[in-house]
Amino acid sequence: MFATGNSHKLGEARAILGPVGIEVESYSGPEPKETGTSFLENALIKARAAFEATGVPAFADDSGICVEVMGGAPGIFSAIWSGGRDDKTNRDLLLAQMQDIAPENRAASFVCTIAYVSEETEISFTGVWPGHLAMTASGDHGFGYDPVFIPEGFEISAAELEPEIKNSLSHRYMALMQMRQYFADPTA
Ligand code: IMP
């Protein structure tokens, strides 16, 4: 069961796991405070809260964009970078903070850590999608920082990629595929 109140994350998880025969149920209960200092700690907080509330094994995603010259920020604060949760305001602030940084120094990556919690297990999986920060926003697909993130190997933003392409390359795809692999063979 996927513990998330984020419909974009849920849609992507369904699009990624559906084709490999995994149905994703969602749980959206009271959101625990994300008091962790890493993607892993926050993912664990969310997955544990859902498991404790429902008794059903749960996984949660903590993710964000990490900009190299900003020391990895916004990182775990991506969703609230401008103080609020508005995607456009968050993106605009990040672009403004980076406006004097030349294209060659704009390396950034999306990071997704998935934590899975059950009675027997606590385990995590992390996916990293490398690329760089655009100078301006473009594209209508996706969510969050997709319009300002140019994935490695592309010259267009993640929001200009067809969703199927994003969902076969992204940080979330990589973390979810690791989880799928683990369930296929927990000893591997
Ligand atoms: P969380 O809900 O605390 O994990 O915050 C995740 C935040 O990171 C989102 O609100 C987005 O701003 C950003 N983010 C995570 N994954 C993506 C993605 O796939 N595309 C664009 N932004 C993302």
mmCIF file of N, CA, C and O in Angstrom, residues 3-50:
data_model
loop_
_atom_site.group_PDB
_atom_site.id
_atom_site.type_symbol
_atom_site.label_atom_id
_atom_site.label_comp_id
_atom_site.label_asym_id
_atom_site.label_seq_id
_atom_site.Cartn_x
_atom_site.Cartn_y
_atom_site.Cartn_z
ATOM 1 N N ALA A 3 1.616 4.910 0.808
ATOM 2 C CA ALA A 3 1.181 5.985 1.707
ATOM 3 C C ALA A 3 1.532 7.311 1.075
ATOM 4 O O ALA A 3 2.670 7.753 1.144
ATOM 5 N N THR A 4 0.565 7.928 0.428
ATOM 6 C CA THR A 4 0.821 9.255 -0.146
ATOM 7 C C THR A 4 -0.473 10.030 -0.336
ATOM 8 O O THR A 4 -1.500 9.458 -0.655
ATOM 9 N N GLY A 5 -0.387 11.320 -0.118
ATOM 10 C CA GLY A 5 -1.503 12.192 -0.430
ATOM 11 C C GLY A 5 -1.232 12.916 -1.744
ATOM 12 O O GLY A 5 -1.993 13.786 -2.147
ATOM 13 N N ASN A 6 -0.126 12.552 -2.412
ATOM 14 C CA ASN A 6 0.295 13.244 -3.642
ATOM 15 C C ASN A 6 -0.208 12.453 -4.853
ATOM 16 O O ASN A 6 0.294 11.378 -5.167
ATOM 17 N N SER A 7 -1.216 13.017 -5.542
ATOM 18 C CA SER A 7 -1.849 12.283 -6.645
ATOM 19 C C SER A 7 -0.866 12.069 -7.800
ATOM 20 O O SER A 7 -0.984 11.105 -8.547
ATOM 21 N N HIS A 8 0.117 12.968 -7.948
ATOM 22 C CA HIS A 8 1.106 12.794 -9.021
ATOM 23 C C HIS A 8 1.999 11.585 -8.735
ATOM 24 O O HIS A 8 2.261 10.768 -9.613
ATOM 25 N N LYS A 9 2.458 11.498 -7.481
ATOM 26 C CA LYS A 9 3.299 10.345 -7.121
ATOM 27 C C LYS A 9 2.512 9.048 -7.299
ATOM 28 O O LYS A 9 3.044 8.053 -7.789
ATOM 29 N N LEU A 10 1.250 9.066 -6.887
ATOM 30 C CA LEU A 10 0.419 7.866 -6.990
ATOM 31 C C LEU A 10 0.233 7.478 -8.455
ATOM 32 O O LEU A 10 0.384 6.299 -8.821
ATOM 33 N N GLY A 11 -0.079 8.462 -9.288
ATOM 34 C CA GLY A 11 -0.268 8.190 -10.718
ATOM 35 C C GLY A 11 0.983 7.595 -11.330
ATOM 36 O O GLY A 11 0.922 6.646 -12.123
ATOM 37 N N GLU A 12 2.144 8.141 -10.963
ATOM 38 C CA GLU A 12 3.393 7.619 -11.528
ATOM 39 C C GLU A 12 3.658 6.201 -11.033
ATOM 40 O O GLU A 12 4.059 5.330 -11.810
ATOM 41 N N ALA A 13 3.429 5.957 -9.750
ATOM 42 C CA ALA A 13 3.672 4.604 -9.216
ATOM 43 C C ALA A 13 2.757 3.598 -9.921
ATOM 44 O O ALA A 13 3.184 2.487 -10.267
ATOM 45 N N ARG A 14 1.510 3.997 -10.165
ATOM 46 C CA ARG A 14 0.592 3.083 -10.875
ATOM 47 C C ARG A 14 1.046 2.858 -12.314
ATOM 48 O O ARG A 14 0.995 1.742 -12.824
ATOM 49 N N ALA A 15 1.503 3.947 -12.957
ATOM 50 C CA ALA A 15 1.947 3.816 -14.350
ATOM 51 C C ALA A 15 3.207 2.953 -14.439
ATOM 52 O O ALA A 15 3.421 2.248 -15.415
ATOM 53 N N ILE A 16 4.045 3.004 -13.413
ATOM 54 C CA ILE A 16 5.307 2.253 -13.431
ATOM 55 C C ILE A 16 5.082 0.789 -13.049
ATOM 56 O O ILE A 16 5.608 -0.122 -13.687
ATOM 57 N N LEU A 17 4.257 0.555 -12.014
ATOM 58 C CA LEU A 17 4.111 -0.818 -11.517
ATOM 59 C C LEU A 17 2.979 -1.587 -12.198
ATOM 60 O O LEU A 17 3.020 -2.817 -12.259
ATOM 61 N N GLY A 18 1.997 -0.862 -12.749
ATOM 62 C CA GLY A 18 0.869 -1.521 -13.425
ATOM 63 C C GLY A 18 1.321 -2.474 -14.526
ATOM 64 O O GLY A 18 0.933 -3.655 -14.537
ATOM 65 N N PRO A 19 2.174 -1.997 -15.438
ATOM 66 C CA PRO A 19 2.594 -2.862 -16.545
ATOM 67 C C PRO A 19 3.350 -4.111 -16.100
ATOM 68 O O PRO A 19 3.457 -5.067 -16.866
ATOM 69 N N VAL A 20 3.899 -4.121 -14.881
ATOM 70 C CA VAL A 20 4.577 -5.344 -14.423
ATOM 71 C C VAL A 20 3.669 -6.131 -13.471
ATOM 72 O O VAL A 20 4.120 -6.988 -12.713
ATOM 73 N N GLY A 21 2.375 -5.828 -13.523
ATOM 74 C CA GLY A 21 1.388 -6.654 -12.823
ATOM 75 C C GLY A 21 1.229 -6.353 -11.346
ATOM 76 O O GLY A 21 0.692 -7.166 -10.593
ATOM 77 N N ILE A 22 1.685 -5.179 -10.903
ATOM 78 C CA ILE A 22 1.538 -4.841 -9.482
ATOM 79 C C ILE A 22 0.511 -3.730 -9.341
ATOM 80 O O ILE A 22 0.672 -2.649 -9.908
ATOM 81 N N GLU A 23 -0.551 -4.034 -8.601
ATOM 82 C CA GLU A 23 -1.599 -3.042 -8.372
ATOM 83 C C GLU A 23 -1.228 -2.211 -7.157
ATOM 84 O O GLU A 23 -0.812 -2.753 -6.141
ATOM 85 N N VAL A 24 -1.373 -0.903 -7.269
ATOM 86 C CA VAL A 24 -0.984 -0.040 -6.151
ATOM 87 C C VAL A 24 -2.222 0.524 -5.463
ATOM 88 O O VAL A 24 -2.971 1.297 -6.053
ATOM 89 N N GLU A 25 -2.434 0.079 -4.217
ATOM 90 C CA GLU A 25 -3.485 0.660 -3.384
ATOM 91 C C GLU A 25 -2.898 1.897 -2.725
ATOM 92 O O GLU A 25 -1.708 1.919 -2.403
ATOM 93 N N SER A 26 -3.744 2.903 -2.480
ATOM 94 C CA SER A 26 -3.167 4.068 -1.803
ATOM 95 C C SER A 26 -3.790 4.276 -0.431
ATOM 96 O O SER A 26 -4.925 3.879 -0.184
ATOM 97 N N TYR A 27 -3.016 4.880 0.443
ATOM 98 C CA TYR A 27 -3.492 5.261 1.776
ATOM 99 C C TYR A 27 -3.123 6.717 1.974
ATOM 100 O O TYR A 27 -1.973 7.109 1.777
ATOM 101 N N SER A 28 -4.106 7.512 2.357
ATOM 102 C CA SER A 28 -3.817 8.919 2.590
ATOM 103 C C SER A 28 -4.440 9.324 3.917
ATOM 104 O O SER A 28 -5.575 9.770 3.957
ATOM 105 N N GLY A 29 -3.698 9.082 4.983
ATOM 106 C CA GLY A 29 -4.211 9.416 6.316
ATOM 107 C C GLY A 29 -3.656 10.734 6.777
ATOM 108 O O GLY A 29 -3.105 11.484 5.971
ATOM 109 N N PRO A 30 -3.774 11.026 8.072
ATOM 110 C CA PRO A 30 -3.176 12.248 8.603
ATOM 111 C C PRO A 30 -1.673 12.246 8.288
ATOM 112 O O PRO A 30 -1.009 11.237 8.519
ATOM 113 N N GLU A 31 -1.179 13.351 7.730
ATOM 114 C CA GLU A 31 0.223 13.382 7.307
ATOM 115 C C GLU A 31 1.119 13.571 8.524
ATOM 116 O O GLU A 31 0.977 14.552 9.244
ATOM 117 N N PRO A 32 2.054 12.646 8.752
ATOM 118 C CA PRO A 32 2.968 12.840 9.887
ATOM 119 C C PRO A 32 3.926 13.996 9.587
ATOM 120 O O PRO A 32 4.148 14.319 8.423
ATOM 121 N N LYS A 33 4.465 14.618 10.625
ATOM 122 C CA LYS A 33 5.456 15.687 10.415
ATOM 123 C C LYS A 33 6.732 15.076 9.859
ATOM 124 O O LYS A 33 7.224 14.084 10.383
ATOM 125 N N GLU A 34 7.244 15.694 8.793
ATOM 126 C CA GLU A 34 8.483 15.179 8.197
ATOM 127 C C GLU A 34 9.662 15.819 8.914
ATOM 128 O O GLU A 34 10.245 16.800 8.459
ATOM 129 N N THR A 35 10.008 15.238 10.064
ATOM 130 C CA THR A 35 11.036 15.837 10.910
ATOM 131 C C THR A 35 12.425 15.254 10.642
ATOM 132 O O THR A 35 13.377 15.582 11.339
ATOM 133 N N GLY A 36 12.526 14.353 9.667
ATOM 134 C CA GLY A 36 13.808 13.712 9.378
ATOM 135 C C GLY A 36 14.795 14.678 8.746
ATOM 136 O O GLY A 36 14.429 15.773 8.308
ATOM 137 N N THR A 37 16.054 14.230 8.693
ATOM 138 C CA THR A 37 17.088 15.076 8.092
ATOM 139 C C THR A 37 17.593 14.468 6.790
ATOM 140 O O THR A 37 18.615 14.901 6.262
ATOM 141 N N SER A 38 16.892 13.458 6.294
ATOM 142 C CA SER A 38 17.289 12.833 5.018
ATOM 143 C C SER A 38 16.039 12.296 4.345
ATOM 144 O O SER A 38 14.982 12.147 4.984
ATOM 145 N N PHE A 39 16.161 12.001 3.038
ATOM 146 C CA PHE A 39 15.041 11.387 2.321
ATOM 147 C C PHE A 39 14.651 10.082 3.029
ATOM 148 O O PHE A 39 13.472 9.790 3.197
ATOM 149 N N LEU A 40 15.656 9.311 3.450
ATOM 150 C CA LEU A 40 15.370 8.022 4.084
ATOM 151 C C LEU A 40 14.568 8.202 5.365
ATOM 152 O O LEU A 40 13.552 7.526 5.578
ATOM 153 N N GLU A 41 15.021 9.121 6.226
ATOM 154 C CA GLU A 41 14.300 9.299 7.504
ATOM 155 C C GLU A 41 12.858 9.715 7.262
ATOM 156 O O GLU A 41 11.935 9.208 7.901
ATOM 157 N N ASN A 42 12.648 10.629 6.307
ATOM 158 C CA ASN A 42 11.275 11.097 6.054
ATOM 159 C C ASN A 42 10.415 10.018 5.405
ATOM 160 O O ASN A 42 9.225 9.886 5.715
ATOM 161 N N ALA A 43 11.011 9.232 4.515
ATOM 162 C CA ALA A 43 10.242 8.143 3.898
ATOM 163 C C ALA A 43 9.835 7.131 4.969
ATOM 164 O O ALA A 43 8.694 6.640 4.991
ATOM 165 N N LEU A 44 10.763 6.847 5.892
ATOM 166 C CA LEU A 44 10.454 5.900 6.968
ATOM 167 C C LEU A 44 9.349 6.435 7.875
ATOM 168 O O LEU A 44 8.449 5.701 8.284
ATOM 169 N N ILE A 45 9.407 7.735 8.182
ATOM 170 C CA ILE A 45 8.370 8.340 9.040
ATOM 171 C C ILE A 45 6.989 8.127 8.397
ATOM 172 O O ILE A 45 6.028 7.715 9.053
ATOM 173 N N LYS A 46 6.897 8.365 7.083
ATOM 174 C CA LYS A 46 5.599 8.252 6.407
ATOM 175 C C LYS A 46 5.149 6.791 6.299
ATOM 176 O O LYS A 46 3.970 6.484 6.501
ATOM 177 N N ALA A 47 6.076 5.898 5.981
ATOM 178 C CA ALA A 47 5.693 4.485 5.829
ATOM 179 C C ALA A 47 5.319 3.879 7.181
ATOM 180 O O ALA A 47 4.334 3.130 7.286
ATOM 181 N N ARG A 48 6.085 4.231 8.240
ATOM 182 C CA ARG A 48 5.760 3.707 9.577
ATOM 183 C C ARG A 48 4.396 4.197 10.035
ATOM 184 O O ARG A 48 3.603 3.448 10.610
ATOM 185 N N ALA A 49 4.107 5.479 9.779
ATOM 186 C CA ALA A 49 2.821 6.047 10.210
ATOM 187 C C ALA A 49 1.669 5.312 9.533
ATOM 188 O O ALA A 49 0.659 4.984 10.168
ATOM 189 N N ALA A 50 1.821 5.020 8.251
ATOM 190 C CA ALA A 50 0.745 4.322 7.526
ATOM 191 C C ALA A 50 0.620 2.897 8.025
ATOM 192 O O ALA A 50 -0.502 2.389 8.217
#
